[in-house]
Tab-separated table of C-alpha atoms in Angstrom:
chain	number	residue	atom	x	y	z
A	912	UNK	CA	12.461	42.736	-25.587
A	913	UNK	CA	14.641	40.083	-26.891
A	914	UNK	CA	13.541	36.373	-26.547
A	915	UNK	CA	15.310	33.154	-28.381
A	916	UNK	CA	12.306	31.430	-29.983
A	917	UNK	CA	9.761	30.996	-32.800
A	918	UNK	CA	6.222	31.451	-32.205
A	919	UNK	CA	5.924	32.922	-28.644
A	920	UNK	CA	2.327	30.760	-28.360
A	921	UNK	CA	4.715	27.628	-29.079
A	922	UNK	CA	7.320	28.348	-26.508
A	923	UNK	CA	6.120	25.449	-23.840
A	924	UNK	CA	5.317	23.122	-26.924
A	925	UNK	CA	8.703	23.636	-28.658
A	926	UNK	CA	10.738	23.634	-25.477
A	927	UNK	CA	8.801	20.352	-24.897
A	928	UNK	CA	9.791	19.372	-28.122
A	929	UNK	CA	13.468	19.525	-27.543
A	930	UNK	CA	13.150	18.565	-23.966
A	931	UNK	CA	12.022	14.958	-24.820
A	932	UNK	CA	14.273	14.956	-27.927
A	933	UNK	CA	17.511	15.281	-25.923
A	934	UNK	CA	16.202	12.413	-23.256
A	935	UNK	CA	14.176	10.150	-24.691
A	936	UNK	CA	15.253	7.513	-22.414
A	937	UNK	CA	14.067	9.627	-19.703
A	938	UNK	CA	10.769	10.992	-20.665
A	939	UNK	CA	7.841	10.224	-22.124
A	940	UNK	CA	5.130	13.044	-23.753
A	941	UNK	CA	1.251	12.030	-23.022
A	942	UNK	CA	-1.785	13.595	-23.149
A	943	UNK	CA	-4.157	15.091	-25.471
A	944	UNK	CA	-2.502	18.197	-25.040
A	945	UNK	CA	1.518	16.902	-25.310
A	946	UNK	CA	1.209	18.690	-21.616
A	947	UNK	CA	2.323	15.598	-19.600
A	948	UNK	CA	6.015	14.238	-19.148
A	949	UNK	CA	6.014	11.056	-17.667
A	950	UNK	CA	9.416	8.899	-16.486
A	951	UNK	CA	9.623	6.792	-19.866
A	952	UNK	CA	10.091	3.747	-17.609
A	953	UNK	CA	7.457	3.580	-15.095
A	954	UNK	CA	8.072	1.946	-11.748
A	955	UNK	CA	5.463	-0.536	-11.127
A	956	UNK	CA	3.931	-1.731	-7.436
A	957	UNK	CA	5.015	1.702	-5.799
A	958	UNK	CA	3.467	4.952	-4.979
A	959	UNK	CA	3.530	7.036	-7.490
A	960	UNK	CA	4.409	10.580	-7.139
A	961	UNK	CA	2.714	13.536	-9.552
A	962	UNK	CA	3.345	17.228	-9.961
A	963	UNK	CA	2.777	19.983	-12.059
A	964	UNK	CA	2.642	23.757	-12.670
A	965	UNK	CA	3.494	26.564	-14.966
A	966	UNK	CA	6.654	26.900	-17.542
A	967	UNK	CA	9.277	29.140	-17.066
A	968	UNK	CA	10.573	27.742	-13.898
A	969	UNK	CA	12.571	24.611	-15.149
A	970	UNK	CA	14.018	22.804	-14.050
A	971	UNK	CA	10.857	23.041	-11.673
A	972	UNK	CA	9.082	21.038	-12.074
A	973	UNK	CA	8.904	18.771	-15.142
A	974	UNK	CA	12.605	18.268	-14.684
A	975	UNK	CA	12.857	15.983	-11.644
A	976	UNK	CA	10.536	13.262	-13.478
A	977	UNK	CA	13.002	10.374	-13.040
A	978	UNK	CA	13.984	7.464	-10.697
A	979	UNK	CA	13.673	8.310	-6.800
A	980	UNK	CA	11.571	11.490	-7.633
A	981	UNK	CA	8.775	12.642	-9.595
A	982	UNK	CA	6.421	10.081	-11.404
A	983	UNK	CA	4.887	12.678	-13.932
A	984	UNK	CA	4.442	16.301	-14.332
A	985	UNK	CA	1.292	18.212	-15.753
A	986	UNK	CA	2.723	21.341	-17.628
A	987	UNK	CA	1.268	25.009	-17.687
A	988	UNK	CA	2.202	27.789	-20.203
A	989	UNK	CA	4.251	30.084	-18.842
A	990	UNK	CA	3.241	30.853	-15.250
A	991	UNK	CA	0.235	29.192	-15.843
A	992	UNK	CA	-1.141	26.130	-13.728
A	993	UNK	CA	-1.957	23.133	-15.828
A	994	UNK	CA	-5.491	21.945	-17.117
A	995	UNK	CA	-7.354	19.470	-15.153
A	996	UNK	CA	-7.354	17.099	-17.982
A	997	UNK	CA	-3.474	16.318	-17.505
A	998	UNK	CA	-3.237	16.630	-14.129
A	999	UNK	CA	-5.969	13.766	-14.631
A	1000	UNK	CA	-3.204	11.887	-16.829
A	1001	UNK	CA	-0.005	12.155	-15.065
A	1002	UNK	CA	-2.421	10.152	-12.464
A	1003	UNK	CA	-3.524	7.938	-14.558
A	1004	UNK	CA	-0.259	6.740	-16.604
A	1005	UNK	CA	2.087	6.611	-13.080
A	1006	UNK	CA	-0.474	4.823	-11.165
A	1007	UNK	CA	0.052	1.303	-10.176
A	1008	UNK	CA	-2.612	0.570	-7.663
A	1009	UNK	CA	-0.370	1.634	-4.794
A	1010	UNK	CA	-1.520	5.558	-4.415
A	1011	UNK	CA	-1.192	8.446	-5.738
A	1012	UNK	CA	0.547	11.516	-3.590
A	1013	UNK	CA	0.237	14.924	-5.503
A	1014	UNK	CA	2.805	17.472	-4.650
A	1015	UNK	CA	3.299	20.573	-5.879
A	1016	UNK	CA	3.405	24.738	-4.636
A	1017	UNK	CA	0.928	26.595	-3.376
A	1018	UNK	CA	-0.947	28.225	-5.749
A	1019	UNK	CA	-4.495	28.521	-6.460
A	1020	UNK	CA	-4.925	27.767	-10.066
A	1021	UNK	CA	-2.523	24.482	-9.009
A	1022	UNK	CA	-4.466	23.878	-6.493
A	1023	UNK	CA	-8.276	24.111	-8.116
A	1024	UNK	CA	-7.411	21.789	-10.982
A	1025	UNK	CA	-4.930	19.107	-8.807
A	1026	UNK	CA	-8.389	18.868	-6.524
A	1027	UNK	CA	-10.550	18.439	-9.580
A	1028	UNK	CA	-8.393	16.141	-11.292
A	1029	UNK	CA	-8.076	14.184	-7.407
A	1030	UNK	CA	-11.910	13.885	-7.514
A	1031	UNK	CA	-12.174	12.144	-11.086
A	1032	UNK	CA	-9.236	9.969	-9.888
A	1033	UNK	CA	-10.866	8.864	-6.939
A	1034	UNK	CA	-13.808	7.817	-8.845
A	1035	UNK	CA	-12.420	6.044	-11.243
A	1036	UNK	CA	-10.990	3.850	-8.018
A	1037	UNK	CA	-7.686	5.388	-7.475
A	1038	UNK	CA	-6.302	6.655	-3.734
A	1039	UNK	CA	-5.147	9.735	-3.844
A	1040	UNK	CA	-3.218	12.374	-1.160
A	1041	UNK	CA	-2.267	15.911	-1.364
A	1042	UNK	CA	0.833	17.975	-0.202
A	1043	UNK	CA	1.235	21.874	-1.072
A	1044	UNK	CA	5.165	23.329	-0.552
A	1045	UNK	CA	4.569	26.276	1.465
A	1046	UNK	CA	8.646	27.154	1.998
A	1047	UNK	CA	8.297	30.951	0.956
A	1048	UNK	CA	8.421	32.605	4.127
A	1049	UNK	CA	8.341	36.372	2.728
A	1050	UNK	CA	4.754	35.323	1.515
A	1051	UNK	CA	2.479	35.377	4.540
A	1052	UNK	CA	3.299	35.413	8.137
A	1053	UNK	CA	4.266	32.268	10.487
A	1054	UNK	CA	0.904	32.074	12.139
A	1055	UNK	CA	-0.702	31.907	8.448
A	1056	UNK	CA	2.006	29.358	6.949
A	1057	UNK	CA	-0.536	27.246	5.323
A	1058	UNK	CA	-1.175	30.733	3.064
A	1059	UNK	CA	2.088	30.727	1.698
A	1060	UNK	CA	3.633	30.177	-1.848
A	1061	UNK	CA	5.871	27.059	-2.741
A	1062	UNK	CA	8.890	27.865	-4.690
A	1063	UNK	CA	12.666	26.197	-4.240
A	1064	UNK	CA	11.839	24.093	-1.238
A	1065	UNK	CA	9.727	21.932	-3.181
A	1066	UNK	CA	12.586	20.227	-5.130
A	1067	UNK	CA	13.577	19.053	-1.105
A	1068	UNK	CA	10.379	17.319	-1.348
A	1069	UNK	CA	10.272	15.651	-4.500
A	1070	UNK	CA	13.949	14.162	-3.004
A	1071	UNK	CA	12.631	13.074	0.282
A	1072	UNK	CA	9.443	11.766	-0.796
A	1073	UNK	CA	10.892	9.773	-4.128
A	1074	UNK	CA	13.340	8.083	-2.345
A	1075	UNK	CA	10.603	6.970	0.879
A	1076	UNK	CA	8.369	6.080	-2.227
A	1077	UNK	CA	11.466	4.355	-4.165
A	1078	UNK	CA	12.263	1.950	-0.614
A	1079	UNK	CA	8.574	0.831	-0.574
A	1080	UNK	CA	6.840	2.441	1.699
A	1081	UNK	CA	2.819	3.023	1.842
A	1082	UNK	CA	0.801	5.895	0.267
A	1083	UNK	CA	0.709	7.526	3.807
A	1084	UNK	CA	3.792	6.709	4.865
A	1085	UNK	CA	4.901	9.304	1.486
A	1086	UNK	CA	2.825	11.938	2.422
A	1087	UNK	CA	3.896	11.746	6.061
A	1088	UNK	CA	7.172	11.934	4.991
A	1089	UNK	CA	6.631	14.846	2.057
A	1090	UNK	CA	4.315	16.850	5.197
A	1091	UNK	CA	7.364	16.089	6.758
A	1092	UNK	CA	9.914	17.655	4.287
A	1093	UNK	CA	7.234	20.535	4.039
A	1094	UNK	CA	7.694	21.512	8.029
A	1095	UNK	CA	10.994	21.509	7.710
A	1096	UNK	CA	11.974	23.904	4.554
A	1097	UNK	CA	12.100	27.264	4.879
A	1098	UNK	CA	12.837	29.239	2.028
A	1099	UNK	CA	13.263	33.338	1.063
A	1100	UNK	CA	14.645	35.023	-2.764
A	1101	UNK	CA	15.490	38.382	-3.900
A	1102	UNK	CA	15.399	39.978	-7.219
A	1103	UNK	CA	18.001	42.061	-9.156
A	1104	UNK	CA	16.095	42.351	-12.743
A	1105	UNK	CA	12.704	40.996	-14.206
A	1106	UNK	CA	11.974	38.117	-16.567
A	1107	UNK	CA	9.990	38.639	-19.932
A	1108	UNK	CA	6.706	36.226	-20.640
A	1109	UNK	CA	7.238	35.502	-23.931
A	1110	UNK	CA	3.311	35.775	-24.841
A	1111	UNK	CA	3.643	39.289	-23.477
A	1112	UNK	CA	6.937	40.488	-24.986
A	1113	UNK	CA	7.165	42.773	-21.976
A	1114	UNK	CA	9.396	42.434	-18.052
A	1115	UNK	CA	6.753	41.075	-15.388
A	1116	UNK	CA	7.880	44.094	-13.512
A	1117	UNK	CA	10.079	47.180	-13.059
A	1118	UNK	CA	13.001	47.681	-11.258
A	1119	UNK	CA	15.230	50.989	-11.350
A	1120	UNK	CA	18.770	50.186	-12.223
A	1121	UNK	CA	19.901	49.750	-9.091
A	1122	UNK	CA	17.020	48.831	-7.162
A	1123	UNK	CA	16.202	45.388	-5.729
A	1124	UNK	CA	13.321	43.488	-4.251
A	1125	UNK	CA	13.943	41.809	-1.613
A	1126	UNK	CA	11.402	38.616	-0.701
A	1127	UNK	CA	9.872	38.698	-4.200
A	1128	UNK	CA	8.197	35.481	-5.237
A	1129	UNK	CA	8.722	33.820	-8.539
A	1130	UNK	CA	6.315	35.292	-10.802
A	1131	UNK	CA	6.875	38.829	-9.352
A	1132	UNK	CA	4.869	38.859	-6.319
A	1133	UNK	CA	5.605	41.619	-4.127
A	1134	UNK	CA	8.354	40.546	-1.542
A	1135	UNK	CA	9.166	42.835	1.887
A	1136	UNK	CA	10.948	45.753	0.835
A	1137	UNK	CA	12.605	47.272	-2.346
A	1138	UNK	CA	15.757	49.287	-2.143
A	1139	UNK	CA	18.831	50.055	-3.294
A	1140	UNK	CA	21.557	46.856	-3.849
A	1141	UNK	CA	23.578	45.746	-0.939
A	1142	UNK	CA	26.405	43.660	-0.873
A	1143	UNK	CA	26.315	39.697	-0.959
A	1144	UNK	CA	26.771	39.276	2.847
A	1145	UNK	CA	24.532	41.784	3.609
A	1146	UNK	CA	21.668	40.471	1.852
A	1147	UNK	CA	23.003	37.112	2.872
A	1148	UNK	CA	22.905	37.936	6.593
A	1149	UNK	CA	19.065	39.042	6.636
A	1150	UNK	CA	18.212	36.256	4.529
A	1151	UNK	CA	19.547	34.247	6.920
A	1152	UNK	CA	18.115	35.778	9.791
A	1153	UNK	CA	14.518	35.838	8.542
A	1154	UNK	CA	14.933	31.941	8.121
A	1155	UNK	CA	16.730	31.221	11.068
A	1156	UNK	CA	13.824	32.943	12.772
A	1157	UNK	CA	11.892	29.372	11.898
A	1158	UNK	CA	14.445	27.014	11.855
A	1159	UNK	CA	16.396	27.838	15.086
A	1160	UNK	CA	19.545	25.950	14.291
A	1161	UNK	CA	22.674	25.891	16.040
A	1162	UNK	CA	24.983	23.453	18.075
A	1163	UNK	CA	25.008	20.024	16.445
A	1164	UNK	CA	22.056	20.283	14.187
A	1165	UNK	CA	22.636	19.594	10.612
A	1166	UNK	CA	21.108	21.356	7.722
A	1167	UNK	CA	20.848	20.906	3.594
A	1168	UNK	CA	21.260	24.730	1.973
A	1169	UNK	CA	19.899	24.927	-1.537
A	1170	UNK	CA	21.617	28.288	-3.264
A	1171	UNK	CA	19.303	28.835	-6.180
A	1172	UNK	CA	19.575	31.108	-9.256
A	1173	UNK	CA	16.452	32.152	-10.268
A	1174	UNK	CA	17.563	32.408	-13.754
A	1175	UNK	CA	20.712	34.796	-14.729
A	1176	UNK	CA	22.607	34.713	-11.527
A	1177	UNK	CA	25.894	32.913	-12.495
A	1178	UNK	CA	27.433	30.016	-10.430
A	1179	UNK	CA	30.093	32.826	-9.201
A	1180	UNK	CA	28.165	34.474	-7.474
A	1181	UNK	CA	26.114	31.660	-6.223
A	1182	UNK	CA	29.499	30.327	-4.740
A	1183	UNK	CA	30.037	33.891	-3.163
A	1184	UNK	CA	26.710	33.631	-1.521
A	1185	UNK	CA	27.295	30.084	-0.547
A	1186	UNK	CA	30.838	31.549	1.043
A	1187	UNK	CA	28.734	33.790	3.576
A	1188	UNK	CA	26.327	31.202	4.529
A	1189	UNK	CA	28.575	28.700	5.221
A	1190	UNK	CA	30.888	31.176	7.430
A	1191	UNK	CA	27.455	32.072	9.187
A	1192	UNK	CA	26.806	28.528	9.866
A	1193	UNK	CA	30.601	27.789	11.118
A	1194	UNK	CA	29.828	30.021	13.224
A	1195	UNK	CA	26.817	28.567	14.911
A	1196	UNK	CA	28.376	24.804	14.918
A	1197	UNK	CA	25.838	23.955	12.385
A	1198	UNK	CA	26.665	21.267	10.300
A	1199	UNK	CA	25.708	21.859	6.055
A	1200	UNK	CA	25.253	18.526	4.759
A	1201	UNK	CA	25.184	17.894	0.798
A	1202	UNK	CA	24.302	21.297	-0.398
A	1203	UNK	CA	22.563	22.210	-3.168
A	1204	UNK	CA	23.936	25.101	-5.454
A	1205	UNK	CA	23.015	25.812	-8.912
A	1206	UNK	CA	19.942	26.075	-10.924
A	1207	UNK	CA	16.905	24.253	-9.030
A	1208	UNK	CA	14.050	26.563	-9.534
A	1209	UNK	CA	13.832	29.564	-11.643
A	1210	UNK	CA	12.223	32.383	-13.101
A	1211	UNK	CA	12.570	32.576	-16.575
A	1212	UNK	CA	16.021	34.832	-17.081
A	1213	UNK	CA	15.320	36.904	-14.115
A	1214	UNK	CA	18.139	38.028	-11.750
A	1215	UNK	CA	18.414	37.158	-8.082
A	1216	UNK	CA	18.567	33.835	-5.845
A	1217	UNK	CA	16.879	32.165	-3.052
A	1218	UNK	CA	17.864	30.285	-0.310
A	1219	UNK	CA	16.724	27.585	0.846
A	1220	UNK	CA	17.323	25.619	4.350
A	1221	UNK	CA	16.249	22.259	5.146
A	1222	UNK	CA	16.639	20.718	8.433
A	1223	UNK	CA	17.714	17.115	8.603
A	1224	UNK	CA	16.897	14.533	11.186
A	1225	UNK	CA	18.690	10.911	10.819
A	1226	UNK	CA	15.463	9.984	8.327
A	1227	UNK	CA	14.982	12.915	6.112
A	1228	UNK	CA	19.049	12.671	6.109
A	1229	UNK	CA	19.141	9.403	4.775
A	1230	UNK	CA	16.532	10.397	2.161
A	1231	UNK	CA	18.468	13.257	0.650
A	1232	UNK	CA	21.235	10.699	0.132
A	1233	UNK	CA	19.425	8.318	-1.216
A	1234	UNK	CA	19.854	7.375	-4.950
A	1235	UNK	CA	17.832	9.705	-7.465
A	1236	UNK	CA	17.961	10.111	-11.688
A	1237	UNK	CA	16.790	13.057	-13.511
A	1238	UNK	CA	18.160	15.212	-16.426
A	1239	UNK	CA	18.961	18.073	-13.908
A	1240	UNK	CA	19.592	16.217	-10.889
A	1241	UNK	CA	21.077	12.926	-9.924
A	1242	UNK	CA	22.377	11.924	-6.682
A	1243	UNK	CA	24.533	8.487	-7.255
């Protein structure tokens, strides 16, 4: 299988490489490991706001390090959590004696070595919370929410939380507000073709030419159902549906939609999707405030999108409005 790189057991280091080479006023590398991107000017006397995970998914999540967002960002091969040791350091260099909130998906490598690296923090003096993105609703049932995956939904987070951390507010006022963002992000994908792991050389999974997998998670987890392809409105209508399910809206209420390619899925057809979601949405009197259509969180080159809703009350609103600076997303 054809990948566009070197050494495949350099791929995170060399993408890193070029990463910080085209922003260097944006990022800084740290860390024993070069595994830690940090915003190269750190905002003192706030909360600070970490993250991390495995490659592959960018701009997840090492590319919303940047003003009214993300702090720092521990880094994973690909699909890989990160080591404890810089998780440890994106603590360490965004901390400013106001808190530390980590945020990041539900996973359970992510989530042994964030608590680990949450312990040593706190004994070295620092205050630390924790909030997990559960938005993949194909992953577990409602009644077992706290069991699901994080995937899109979490860049919703990273907005609302940067911006209540940007205006000031206290360590638990943050993770109120990301617990916040968390309840109200729903989130479901489907897939048209696999990605390759570099390391590997080989897809993650198999699909038959004109098969899909509808619900699949970002690394390949199994979704609902597989079956043959249906048209955009059709898969756009259960989507919907299966969301709507949790986030009732209709009549006045006013929602963000994030349309996300998980990697090869062009902007046309992202637009086409967008088309049916908005017509669904005209039709309930639901309002779509600012949304959110490109690449947010992907799977390596794999085929397919997710979508994402968020529902907005006058606060969380505000938030998503509220100015932000990244390389892949800024909000003026």
């Amino acid at each position: 299988m054809k990948k566009i790189c070197n050494d495949p057991q350099r791929y995170v280091d060399e993408m890193l490489d070029g990463l910080c080479a085209a922003h260097p006023h944006r990022y800084q590398r740290l860390g024993d490991s070069g595994r830690v991107l940090a915003r190269a000017r750190q905002a003192e006397a706030k909360v600070a706001i970490v993250t991390g995970g495995g490659s592959g998914h960018l701009p997840l999540f090492h590319g919303y390090v940047g003003a009214g967002l993300v702090d720092a960002c521990a880094i994973g091969n690909v699909f890989a959590g990160p080591r404890v040791a810089d998780c440890l350091t994106a603590m360490q260099v965004s901390h400013h004696n106001a808190g530390v909130l980590q945020l990041y998906g539900n996973y359970g490598g992510d989530r042994m070595n964030f608590e680990m690296a949450a312990e040593m923090a706190e004994l070295e003096g620092m205050e630390v919370t924790q909030v997990r993105m559960t938005d993949d609703v194909a992953s577990a049932p409602q009644q077992e929410a706290h069991k699901r995956r994080g995937v899109a939904g979490l860049v919703y987070a990273y907005k609302m939380a940067g911006a209540k951390a940007a205006a000031g507010a206290s360590l638990r006022e943050v993770t109120a507000t990301a617990q916040k963002t968390v309840s109200a992000v729903r989130s479901i994908g489907v897939a048209l073709s696999p990605c390759i792991v570099p390391e590997s050389g080989t897809p993650a999974f198999t699909l038959d030419n004109n098969e899909i997998a509808f619900g699949m998670g970002i690394h390949g987890e199994p979704g609902i159902w597989r079956g043959e392809m249906r048209s955009a409105d059709t898969l756009v209508h259960e989507m919907l549906d299966r969301l709507l399910e949790e986030i009732p809206a209709g009549r006045g209420e006013r929602l963000s939609v994030m349309v996300n390619s998980l990697g090869a899925t062009p902007l046309e057809e992202l637009y086409i999707i967008y088309r049916s979601v908005a017509q669904r949405m005209a039709d309930r009197q639901v309002s779509l405030v600012q949304p959110l259509i490109g690449r947010y969180a992907t799977s390596m080159e794999m085929s397919g999108f997710s979508l994402s809703l968020c529902a907005l009350d006058s606060e969380l609103e505000d938030l998503l409005s509220a100015p932000a600076s990244s390389p892949f997303w800024s909000q003026p």
